[in-house]
Coordinates of N, CA and C in Angstrom, one line a residue:
M1 N 121.2 218.3 122.2 CA 119.4 218.5 122.0 C 119.1 217.1 121.7
D2 N 118.3 216.8 122.5 CA 117.4 215.2 122.5 C 115.9 216.1 121.7
W3 N 116.2 216.4 120.2 CA 114.7 216.0 119.6 C 113.6 215.4 119.4
V4 N 112.4 215.5 119.2 CA 111.3 214.6 119.0 C 111.7 214.4 117.8
F5 N 111.5 215.9 116.7 CA 111.3 216.3 115.2 C 111.9 217.6 115.4
E6 N 112.4 217.5 114.1 CA 112.6 219.3 113.9 C 112.1 218.9 112.0
I7 N 110.9 220.2 112.1 CA 111.1 220.4 110.3 C 111.1 221.5 110.2
K8 N 110.6 222.2 108.7 CA 110.8 223.9 108.4 C 109.1 224.2 108.6
D9 N 108.8 225.6 108.7 CA 107.7 225.7 109.2 C 107.5 226.3 107.3
K10 N 105.6 227.1 107.5 CA 105.7 227.4 106.2 C 106.7 228.6 105.5
S11 N 107.4 229.0 106.1 CA 107.6 230.2 105.7 C 109.4 229.5 105.7
G12 N 109.3 228.7 105.7 CA 110.9 227.4 105.3 C 112.7 227.5 106.7
R13 N 111.2 228.2 107.7 CA 112.8 228.3 108.9 C 112.6 226.6 109.9
D14 N 113.8 226.4 110.0 CA 113.6 225.1 110.5 C 112.9 225.3 112.5
I15 N 112.0 224.9 112.7 CA 111.2 224.3 114.2 C 111.3 222.9 115.1
H16 N 111.8 223.1 116.0 CA 112.5 222.1 116.4 C 111.4 221.9 117.5
L17 N 111.1 221.1 118.7 CA 110.6 220.4 119.3 C 111.5 219.4 119.9
S18 N 111.7 219.9 120.9 CA 112.1 218.8 122.2 C 111.9 218.0 122.9
K19 N 112.6 216.7 123.4 CA 111.6 215.7 124.6 C 111.5 216.5 125.3
E20 N 111.9 217.0 126.2 CA 111.7 218.3 127.2 C 110.3 219.1 127.1
R21 N 110.3 219.6 126.1 CA 108.9 220.6 126.0 C 108.0 219.5 125.4
W22 N 108.0 218.0 124.8 CA 107.0 217.5 124.1 C 106.7 216.5 125.5
D23 N 107.6 216.7 126.9 CA 106.7 216.2 128.0 C 105.5 216.7 128.6
H24 N 106.5 218.4 128.3 CA 105.7 219.5 128.6 C 104.4 219.6 127.9
I25 N 104.4 219.4 126.6 CA 102.4 219.4 126.3 C 101.9 218.6 127.0
L26 N 102.4 217.5 126.5 CA 101.6 215.7 127.4 C 101.2 215.7 128.7
R27 N 100.7 217.3 129.3 CA 100.4 217.4 130.6 C 99.5 217.7 130.1
H28 N 98.3 217.5 128.8 CA 97.5 218.6 128.1 C 97.2 217.3 128.0
P29 N 95.9 216.6 128.4 CA 95.8 215.2 128.4 C 95.7 214.8 126.8
E30 N 94.6 215.6 126.0 CA 94.1 215.9 124.8 C 94.9 216.2 124.0
M31 N 96.5 215.6 124.0 CA 98.0 216.3 123.6 C 98.2 214.8 123.2
A32 N 97.6 213.8 123.3 CA 98.2 212.5 123.3 C 98.2 212.3 122.0
N33 N 99.0 212.0 121.2 CA 98.8 211.4 119.6 C 98.2 212.5 118.7
Q34 N 98.5 213.5 118.9 CA 98.5 214.6 118.3 C 99.6 215.0 117.2
L35 N 100.8 214.4 117.5 CA 102.3 215.2 116.7 C 102.4 215.1 115.6
S36 N 101.0 214.4 114.9 CA 101.4 214.7 113.3 C 100.1 215.7 113.5
Q37 N 99.2 216.3 114.1 CA 99.2 217.5 113.9 C 99.7 219.1 113.6
I38 N 100.4 219.3 115.1 CA 101.7 219.8 115.7 C 102.2 219.7 114.0
E39 N 103.0 218.9 113.8 CA 103.5 219.4 112.6 C 102.8 219.7 111.3
E40 N 101.5 219.2 111.3 CA 101.0 219.6 109.8 C 100.2 221.0 110.5
T41 N 99.9 221.8 111.6 CA 100.3 223.4 111.9 C 101.0 224.1 111.5
L42 N 102.1 223.3 111.7 CA 103.6 224.2 111.1 C 103.9 224.8 110.1
K43 N 103.0 223.5 109.3 CA 103.5 223.8 107.5 C 102.3 224.1 107.3
N44 N 101.1 223.6 107.3 CA 100.1 224.8 106.7 C 98.8 225.5 107.8
P45 N 99.7 226.6 108.9 CA 98.9 227.3 109.7 C 97.7 228.2 109.0
D46 N 96.5 228.0 109.6 CA 95.0 228.9 109.5 C 96.0 230.4 109.4
S47 N 96.8 230.7 110.9 CA 97.1 231.8 111.1 C 98.4 231.9 111.9
I48 N 99.0 232.7 111.5 CA 100.3 233.3 112.5 C 100.1 234.6 113.3
T49 N 100.0 234.7 114.5 CA 100.4 236.1 115.5 C 101.3 236.2 115.6
E50 N 101.7 237.5 115.5 CA 102.5 238.1 117.0 C 102.7 238.7 117.7
Q51 N 103.7 238.4 119.0 CA 102.6 239.3 120.7 C 103.6 240.2 120.6
S52 N 102.8 240.9 121.0 CA 103.5 242.3 121.6 C 103.8 242.6 122.4
Y53 N 104.3 241.4 123.4 CA 105.1 241.4 124.4 C 106.7 241.0 124.6
D54 N 106.7 240.0 123.1 CA 107.9 239.3 123.0 C 108.3 239.3 121.5
P55 N 108.8 240.4 120.7 CA 108.5 240.0 119.3 C 109.4 238.5 118.6
K56 N 110.5 237.8 119.4 CA 110.7 236.3 119.1 C 110.2 235.7 119.0
V57 N 108.6 235.6 119.4 CA 107.5 234.5 119.9 C 106.3 234.3 119.1
R58 N 105.6 233.8 118.0 CA 105.0 233.4 117.1 C 103.9 232.6 117.5
F59 N 102.3 232.5 117.6 CA 101.5 231.4 117.8 C 101.0 231.4 116.3
Y60 N 101.1 229.6 116.1 CA 100.8 229.0 115.0 C 99.3 228.8 115.6
Y61 N 98.8 228.9 114.7 CA 96.7 228.2 114.6 C 96.3 227.3 113.9
K62 N 95.9 226.0 113.8 CA 95.2 225.5 113.0 C 93.7 225.1 112.9
Y63 N 92.9 224.8 111.7 CA 91.7 224.4 113.0 C 90.8 223.1 112.2
Y64 N 90.9 222.5 113.5 CA 90.3 220.7 113.2 C 88.8 220.6 113.4
K65 N 88.3 220.8 112.0 CA 86.5 220.3 112.4 C 85.9 219.5 112.9
E66 N 86.8 218.4 112.8 CA 86.2 217.6 114.0 C 86.1 217.5 115.2
R67 N 87.6 217.9 115.7 CA 87.3 219.1 117.0 C 87.0 220.2 117.7
R68 N 86.7 220.9 116.5 CA 85.5 222.5 116.5 C 86.2 222.5 117.0
E69 N 87.7 223.0 117.0 CA 89.1 223.6 117.5 C 90.0 224.1 117.0
Y70 N 91.0 225.1 117.4 CA 91.9 225.2 116.7 C 93.1 224.7 117.7
L71 N 94.0 224.1 117.0 CA 95.4 224.1 117.8 C 95.9 224.9 117.6
F72 N 96.5 224.9 118.7 CA 97.3 226.0 118.9 C 99.3 226.0 119.7
I73 N 100.2 227.0 119.1 CA 101.6 226.0 118.7 C 102.4 227.3 119.1
S74 N 102.8 227.5 120.4 CA 103.6 229.0 120.6 C 105.3 228.5 120.0
I75 N 105.9 229.3 119.7 CA 107.1 229.4 118.9 C 108.6 230.0 119.1
K76 N 109.4 230.4 119.8 CA 110.3 231.2 119.8 C 111.3 230.6 119.2
Y77 N 111.8 232.1 118.5 CA 113.0 232.3 117.3 C 114.3 232.5 117.9
L78 N 115.2 232.0 118.4 CA 116.5 232.0 118.7 C 117.6 232.4 117.6
N79 N 118.0 232.9 117.2 CA 119.1 232.6 115.5 C 118.5 231.7 114.8
G80 N 117.7 232.3 114.5 CA 117.1 232.1 113.3 C 116.1 231.1 113.4
D81 N 116.9 229.9 114.4 CA 115.9 228.6 114.8 C 114.2 228.9 115.3
G82 N 113.4 228.2 114.8 CA 112.7 228.2 116.2 C 112.3 226.8 116.8
F83 N 111.3 227.4 118.2 CA 111.9 226.2 119.0 C 110.2 226.7 119.7
I84 N 109.7 225.8 119.9 CA 108.2 224.6 120.2 C 108.3 225.1 121.9
I85 N 107.4 225.9 122.5 CA 106.9 226.6 124.2 C 106.5 225.2 124.3
T86 N 105.0 225.8 123.6 CA 104.4 224.5 124.0 C 102.4 224.8 123.2
S87 N 102.0 223.8 123.7 CA 101.1 223.8 122.2 C 99.7 222.9 122.8
F88 N 98.8 223.5 122.3 CA 97.3 222.8 123.0 C 96.5 223.5 122.1
Y89 N 94.5 222.8 122.1 CA 93.7 223.1 121.8 C 93.2 224.5 122.5
T90 N 92.3 224.9 121.6 CA 91.6 226.4 122.2 C 90.9 226.4 120.8
D91 N 89.5 227.0 121.7 CA 88.2 227.6 121.1 C 88.3 228.5 119.9
K92 N 89.4 229.4 120.0 CA 89.5 230.7 119.4 C 91.2 231.4 119.0
I93 N 91.3 232.0 118.0 CA 92.1 232.5 118.0 C 92.7 233.5 118.6
K94 N 93.6 234.0 119.8 CA 93.7 235.3 120.1 C 95.1 236.1 120.0

């Protein structure tokens, strides 16, 4: 697999960002040059929420005061590893 990066999240689990998912994320123009913020959000999120529709999915959020928005990252866990689904900025935790 072609990884853009692989890091450990706050809980010590491996998280991967594939080239294909990075290309998807970049469809949100505000996400250009935000790779380090994605890594920071995974390492030190303000909030991690679970989703009732899919227990394997977690939403990570970190507030960036200069933007006055939260960076949102959706992660799916499979076989102990996390894979980034998408990421973008949002005005609130959902």
